mmCIF file of C-alpha atoms in Angstrom:
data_model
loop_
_atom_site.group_PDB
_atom_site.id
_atom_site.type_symbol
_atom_site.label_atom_id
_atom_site.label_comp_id
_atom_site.label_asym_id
_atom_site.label_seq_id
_atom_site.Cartn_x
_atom_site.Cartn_y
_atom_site.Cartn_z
ATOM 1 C CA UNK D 1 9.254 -7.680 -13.103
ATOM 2 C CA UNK D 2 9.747 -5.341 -10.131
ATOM 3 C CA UNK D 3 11.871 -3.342 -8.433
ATOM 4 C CA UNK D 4 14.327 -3.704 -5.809
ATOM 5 C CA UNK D 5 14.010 -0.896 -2.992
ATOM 6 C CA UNK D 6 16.540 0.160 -0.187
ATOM 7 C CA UNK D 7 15.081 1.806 2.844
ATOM 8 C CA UNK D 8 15.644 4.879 1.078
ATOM 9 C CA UNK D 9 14.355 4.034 -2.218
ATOM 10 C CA UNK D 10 10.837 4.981 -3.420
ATOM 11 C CA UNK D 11 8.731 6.153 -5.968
ATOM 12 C CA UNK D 12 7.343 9.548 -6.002
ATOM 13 C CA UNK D 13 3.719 10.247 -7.497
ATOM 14 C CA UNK D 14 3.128 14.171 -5.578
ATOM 15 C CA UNK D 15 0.386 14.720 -3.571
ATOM 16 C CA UNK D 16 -2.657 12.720 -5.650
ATOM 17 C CA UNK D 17 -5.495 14.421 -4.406
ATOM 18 C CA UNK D 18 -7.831 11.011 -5.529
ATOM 19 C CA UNK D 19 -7.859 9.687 -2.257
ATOM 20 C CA UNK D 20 -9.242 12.665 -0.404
ATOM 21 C CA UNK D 21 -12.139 12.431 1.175
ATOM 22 C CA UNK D 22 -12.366 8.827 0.318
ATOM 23 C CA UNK D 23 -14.679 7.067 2.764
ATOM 24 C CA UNK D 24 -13.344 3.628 1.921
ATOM 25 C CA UNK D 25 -9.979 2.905 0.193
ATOM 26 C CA UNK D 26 -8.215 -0.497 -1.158
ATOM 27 C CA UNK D 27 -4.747 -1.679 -1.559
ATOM 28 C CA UNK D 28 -3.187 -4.940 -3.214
ATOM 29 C CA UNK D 29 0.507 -5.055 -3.309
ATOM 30 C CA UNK D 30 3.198 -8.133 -3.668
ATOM 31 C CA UNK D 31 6.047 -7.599 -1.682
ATOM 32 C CA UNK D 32 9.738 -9.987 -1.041
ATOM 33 C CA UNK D 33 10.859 -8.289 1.605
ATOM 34 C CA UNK D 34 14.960 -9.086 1.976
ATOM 35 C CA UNK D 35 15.055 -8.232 5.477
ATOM 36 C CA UNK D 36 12.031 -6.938 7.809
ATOM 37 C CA UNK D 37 12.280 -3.227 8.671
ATOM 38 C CA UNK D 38 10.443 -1.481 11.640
ATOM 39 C CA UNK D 39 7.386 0.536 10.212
ATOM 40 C CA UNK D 40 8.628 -0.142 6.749
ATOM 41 C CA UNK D 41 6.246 1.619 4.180
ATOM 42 C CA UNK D 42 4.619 -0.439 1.539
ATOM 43 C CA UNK D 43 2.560 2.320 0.296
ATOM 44 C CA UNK D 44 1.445 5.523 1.904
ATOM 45 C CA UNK D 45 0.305 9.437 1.750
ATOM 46 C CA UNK D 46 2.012 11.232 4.812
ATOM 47 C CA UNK D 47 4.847 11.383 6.721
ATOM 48 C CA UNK D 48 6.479 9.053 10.010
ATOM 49 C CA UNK D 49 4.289 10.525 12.779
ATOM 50 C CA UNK D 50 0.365 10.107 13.402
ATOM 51 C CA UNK D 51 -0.020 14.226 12.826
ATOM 52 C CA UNK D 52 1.299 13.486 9.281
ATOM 53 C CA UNK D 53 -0.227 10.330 7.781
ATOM 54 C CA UNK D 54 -3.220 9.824 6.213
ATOM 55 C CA UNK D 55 -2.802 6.383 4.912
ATOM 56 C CA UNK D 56 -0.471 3.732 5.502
ATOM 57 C CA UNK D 57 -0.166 0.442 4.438
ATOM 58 C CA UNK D 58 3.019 -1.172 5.846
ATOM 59 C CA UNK D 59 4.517 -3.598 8.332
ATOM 60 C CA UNK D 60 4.566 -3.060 12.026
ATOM 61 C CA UNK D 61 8.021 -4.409 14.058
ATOM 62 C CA UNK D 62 10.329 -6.570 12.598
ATOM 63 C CA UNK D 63 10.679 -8.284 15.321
ATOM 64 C CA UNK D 64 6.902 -9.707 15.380
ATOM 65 C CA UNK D 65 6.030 -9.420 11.211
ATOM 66 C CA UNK D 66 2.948 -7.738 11.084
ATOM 67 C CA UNK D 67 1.091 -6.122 8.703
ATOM 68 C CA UNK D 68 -0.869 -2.503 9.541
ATOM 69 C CA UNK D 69 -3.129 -0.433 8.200
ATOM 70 C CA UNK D 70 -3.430 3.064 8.696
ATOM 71 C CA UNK D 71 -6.301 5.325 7.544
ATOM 72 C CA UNK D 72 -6.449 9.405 9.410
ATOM 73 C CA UNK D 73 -9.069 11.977 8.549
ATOM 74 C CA UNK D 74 -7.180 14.787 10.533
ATOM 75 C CA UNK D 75 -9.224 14.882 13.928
ATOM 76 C CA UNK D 76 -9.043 11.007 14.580
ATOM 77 C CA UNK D 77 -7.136 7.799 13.058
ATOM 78 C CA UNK D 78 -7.891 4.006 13.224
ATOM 79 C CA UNK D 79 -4.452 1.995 13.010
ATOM 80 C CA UNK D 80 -4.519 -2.095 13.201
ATOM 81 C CA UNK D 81 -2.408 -4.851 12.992
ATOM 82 C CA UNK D 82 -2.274 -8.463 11.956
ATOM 83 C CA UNK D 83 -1.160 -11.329 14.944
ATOM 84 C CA UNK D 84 2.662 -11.864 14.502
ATOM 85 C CA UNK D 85 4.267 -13.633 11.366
ATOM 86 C CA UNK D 86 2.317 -12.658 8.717
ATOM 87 C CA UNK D 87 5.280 -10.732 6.631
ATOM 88 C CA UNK D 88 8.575 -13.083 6.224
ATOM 89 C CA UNK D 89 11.451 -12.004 4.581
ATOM 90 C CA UNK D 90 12.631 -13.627 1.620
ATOM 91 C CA UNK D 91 8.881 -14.581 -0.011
ATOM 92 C CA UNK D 92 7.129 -13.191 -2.660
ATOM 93 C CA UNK D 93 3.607 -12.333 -0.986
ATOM 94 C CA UNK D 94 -0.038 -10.837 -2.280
ATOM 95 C CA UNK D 95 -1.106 -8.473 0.535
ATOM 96 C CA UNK D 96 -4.556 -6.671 0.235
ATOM 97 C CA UNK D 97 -5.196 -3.876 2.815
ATOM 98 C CA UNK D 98 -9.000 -2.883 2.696
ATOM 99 C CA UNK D 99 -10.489 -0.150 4.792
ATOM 100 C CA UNK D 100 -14.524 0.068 4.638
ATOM 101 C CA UNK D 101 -15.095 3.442 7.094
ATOM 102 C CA UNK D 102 -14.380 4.122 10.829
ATOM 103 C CA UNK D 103 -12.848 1.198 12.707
ATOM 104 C CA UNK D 104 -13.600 -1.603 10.067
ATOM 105 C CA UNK D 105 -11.375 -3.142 7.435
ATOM 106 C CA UNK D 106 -9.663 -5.766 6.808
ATOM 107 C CA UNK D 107 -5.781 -7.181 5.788
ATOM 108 C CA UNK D 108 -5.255 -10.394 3.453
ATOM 109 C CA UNK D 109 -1.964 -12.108 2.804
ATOM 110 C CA UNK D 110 -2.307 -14.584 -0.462
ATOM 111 C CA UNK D 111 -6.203 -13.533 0.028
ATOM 112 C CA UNK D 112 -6.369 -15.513 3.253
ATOM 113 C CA UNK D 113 -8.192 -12.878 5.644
ATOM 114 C CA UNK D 114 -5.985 -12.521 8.979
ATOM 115 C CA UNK D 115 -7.325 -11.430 12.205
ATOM 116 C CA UNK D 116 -7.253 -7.787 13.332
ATOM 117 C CA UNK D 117 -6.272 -6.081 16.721
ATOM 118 C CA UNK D 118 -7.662 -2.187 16.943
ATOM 119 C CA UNK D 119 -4.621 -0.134 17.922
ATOM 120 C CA UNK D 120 -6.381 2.816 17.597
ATOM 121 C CA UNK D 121 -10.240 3.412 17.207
ATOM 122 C CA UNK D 122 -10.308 6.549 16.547
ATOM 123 C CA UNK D 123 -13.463 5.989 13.511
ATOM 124 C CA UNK D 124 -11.941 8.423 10.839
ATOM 125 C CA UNK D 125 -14.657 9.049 8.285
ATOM 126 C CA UNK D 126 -12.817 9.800 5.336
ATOM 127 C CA UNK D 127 -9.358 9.719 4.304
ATOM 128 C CA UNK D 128 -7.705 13.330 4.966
ATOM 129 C CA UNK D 129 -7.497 15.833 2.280
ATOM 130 C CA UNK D 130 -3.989 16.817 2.606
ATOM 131 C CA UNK D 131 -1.002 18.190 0.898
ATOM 132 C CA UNK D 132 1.244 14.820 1.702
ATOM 133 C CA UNK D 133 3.171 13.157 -0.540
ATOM 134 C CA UNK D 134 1.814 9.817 -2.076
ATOM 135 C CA UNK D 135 5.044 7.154 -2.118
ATOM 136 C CA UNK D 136 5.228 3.473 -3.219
ATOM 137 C CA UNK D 137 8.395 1.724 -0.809
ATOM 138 C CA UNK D 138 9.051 4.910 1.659
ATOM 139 C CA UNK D 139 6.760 7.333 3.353
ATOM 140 C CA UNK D 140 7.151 10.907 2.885
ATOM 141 C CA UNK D 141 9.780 10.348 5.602
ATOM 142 C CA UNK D 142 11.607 8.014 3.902
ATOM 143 C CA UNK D 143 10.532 5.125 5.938
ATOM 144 C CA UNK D 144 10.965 2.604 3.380
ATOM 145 C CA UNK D 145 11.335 -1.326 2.982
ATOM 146 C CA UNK D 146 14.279 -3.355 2.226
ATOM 147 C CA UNK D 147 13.337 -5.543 -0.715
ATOM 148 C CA UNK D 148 11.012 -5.963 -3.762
ATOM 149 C CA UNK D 149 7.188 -4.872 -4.830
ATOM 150 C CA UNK D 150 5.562 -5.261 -7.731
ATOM 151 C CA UNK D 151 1.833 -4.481 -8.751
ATOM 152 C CA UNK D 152 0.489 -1.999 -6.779
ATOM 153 C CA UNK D 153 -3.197 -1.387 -7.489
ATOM 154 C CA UNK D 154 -5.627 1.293 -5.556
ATOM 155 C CA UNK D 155 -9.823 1.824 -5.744
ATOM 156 C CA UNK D 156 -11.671 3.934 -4.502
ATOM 157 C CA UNK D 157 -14.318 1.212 -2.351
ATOM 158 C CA UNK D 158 -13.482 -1.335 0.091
ATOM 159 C CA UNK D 159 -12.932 -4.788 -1.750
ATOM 160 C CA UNK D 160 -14.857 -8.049 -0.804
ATOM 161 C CA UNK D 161 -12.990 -11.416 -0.199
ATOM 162 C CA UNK D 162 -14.560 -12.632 -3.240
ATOM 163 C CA UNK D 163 -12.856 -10.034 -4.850
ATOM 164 C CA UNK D 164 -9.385 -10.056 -3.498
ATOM 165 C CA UNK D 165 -9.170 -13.473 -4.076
ATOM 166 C CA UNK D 166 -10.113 -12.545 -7.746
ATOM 167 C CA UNK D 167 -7.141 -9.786 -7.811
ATOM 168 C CA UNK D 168 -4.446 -12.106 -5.861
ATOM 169 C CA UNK D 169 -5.528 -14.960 -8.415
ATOM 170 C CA UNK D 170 -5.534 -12.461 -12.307
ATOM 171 C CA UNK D 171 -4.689 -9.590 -11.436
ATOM 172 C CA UNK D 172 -6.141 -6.009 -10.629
ATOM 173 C CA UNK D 173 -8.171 -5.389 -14.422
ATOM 174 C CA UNK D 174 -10.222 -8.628 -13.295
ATOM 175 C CA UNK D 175 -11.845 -6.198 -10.726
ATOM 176 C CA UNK D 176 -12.333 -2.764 -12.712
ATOM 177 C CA UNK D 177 -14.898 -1.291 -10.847
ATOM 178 C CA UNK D 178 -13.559 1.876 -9.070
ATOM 179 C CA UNK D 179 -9.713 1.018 -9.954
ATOM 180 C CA UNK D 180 -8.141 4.492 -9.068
ATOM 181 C CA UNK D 181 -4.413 3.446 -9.725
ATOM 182 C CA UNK D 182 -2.600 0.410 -10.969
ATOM 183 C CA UNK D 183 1.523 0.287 -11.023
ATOM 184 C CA UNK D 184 2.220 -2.752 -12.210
ATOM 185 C CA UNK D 185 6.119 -2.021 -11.663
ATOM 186 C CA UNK D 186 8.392 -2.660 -14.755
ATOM 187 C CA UNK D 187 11.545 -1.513 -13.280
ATOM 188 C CA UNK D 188 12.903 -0.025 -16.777
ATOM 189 C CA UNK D 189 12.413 3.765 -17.059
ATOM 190 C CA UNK D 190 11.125 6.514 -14.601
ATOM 191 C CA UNK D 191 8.314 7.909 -14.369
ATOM 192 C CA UNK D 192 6.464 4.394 -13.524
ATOM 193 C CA UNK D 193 3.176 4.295 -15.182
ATOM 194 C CA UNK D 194 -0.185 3.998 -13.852
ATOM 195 C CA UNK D 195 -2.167 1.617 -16.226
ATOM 196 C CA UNK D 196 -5.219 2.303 -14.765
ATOM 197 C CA UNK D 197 -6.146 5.515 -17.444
ATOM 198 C CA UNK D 198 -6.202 7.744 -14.724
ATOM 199 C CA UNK D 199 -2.373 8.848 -15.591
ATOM 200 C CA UNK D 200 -0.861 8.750 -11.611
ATOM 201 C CA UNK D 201 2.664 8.377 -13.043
ATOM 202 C CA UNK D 202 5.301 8.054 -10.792
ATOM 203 C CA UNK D 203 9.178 9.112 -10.128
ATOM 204 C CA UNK D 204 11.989 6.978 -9.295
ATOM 205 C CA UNK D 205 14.514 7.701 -6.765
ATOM 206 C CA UNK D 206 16.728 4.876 -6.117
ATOM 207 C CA UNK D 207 15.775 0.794 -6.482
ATOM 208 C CA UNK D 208 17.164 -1.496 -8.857
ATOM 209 C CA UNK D 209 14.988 -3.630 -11.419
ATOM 210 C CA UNK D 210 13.940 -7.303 -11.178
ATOM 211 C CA UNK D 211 13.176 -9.922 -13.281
#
């Protein structure tokens, strides 16, 4: 199951105040994109411009398909990219966005580990404690993608390959340890739950559900 999102679609869970100060932070997602968006918002706490974001995980131009990853601490950011192709449209997907402090982290698509280019290197030190709204499909901005997600899991530590492979392979309770938020996306009934016990539910606007 999952839900079907226009670019105006999202979930809503408020301004979850779990991820500030985080010094590392990890995201697994599965996405079907039906057509690639610029700067379309997989998950994210902030808004559409650098002064407003504090973590993004998303896709980059349409144009080119790749993935970035976004992590701002409020005096500097560190944004990178995958090479081109990475995000298709019309595939189911596993991406796993992992960010381990300053400039280092890491993007996987089906738990493959893709190369990296710095954008900016900015070293943030931990995520920025800040008033933004935290969105599944949109940012704050309604930058959103056009297409499906399902399972959207968080924690609170940067994941190891082992582990993402573990995640893309059973699933996010395979990998407990410091599991801040898991969505697994029914589709049915708004609020969405969190499953992970920490009760991060979250409000619909828009999407459709999918089996």
């Amino acid at each position: 199951m999952a839900r079907n999102f226009a670019t105006t679609d999202y979930l809503d869970f408020g301004d979850l105040t779990i991820f500030d100060e985080l010094g590392a932070i990890s995201c697994t997602v599965w996405i079907n994109p039906d057509t690639l968006t610029n700067e379309a918002r997989f998950v994210s706490k902030g808004g559409a411009t650098a002064a407003t974001q504090s973590i993004i995980f998303s896709m980059d131009t349409a144009t080119n398909g790749q993935a970035r990853i976004a992590i701002a601490d409020g005096g500097s950011r560190w944004v990178a990219d995958t090479g081109n192709g990475v995000i298709v449209a019309g595939s189911w997907m596993h991406l796993a966005y992992v960010w381990s402090g300053g400039n280092t982290g890491a993007i996987y698509k089906n738990a493959v580990s893709q190369s990296l280019t710095n954008i900016v290197s900015g070293s943030p030190v931990n995520i920025e404690n800040t008033a933004k709204l935290f969105r599944i499909g949109a940012d704050e901005d309604t930058a959103g993608i056009d297409g499906n997600i399902a399972e959207v899991s968080l924690w609170n530590r940067a994941l190891s390959a082992v582990e993402v492979g573990i995640v893309y392979r059973a699933g996010p309770w395979a990998v407990p340890k410091g599991l801040l938020m898991y969505v697994p996306i029914f589709g049915t009934v708004s609020p969405e739950s969190d499953f992970s016990g920490n009760n991060n539910h979250g409000t619909v606007t828009g999407t459709t559900r999918i089996d």
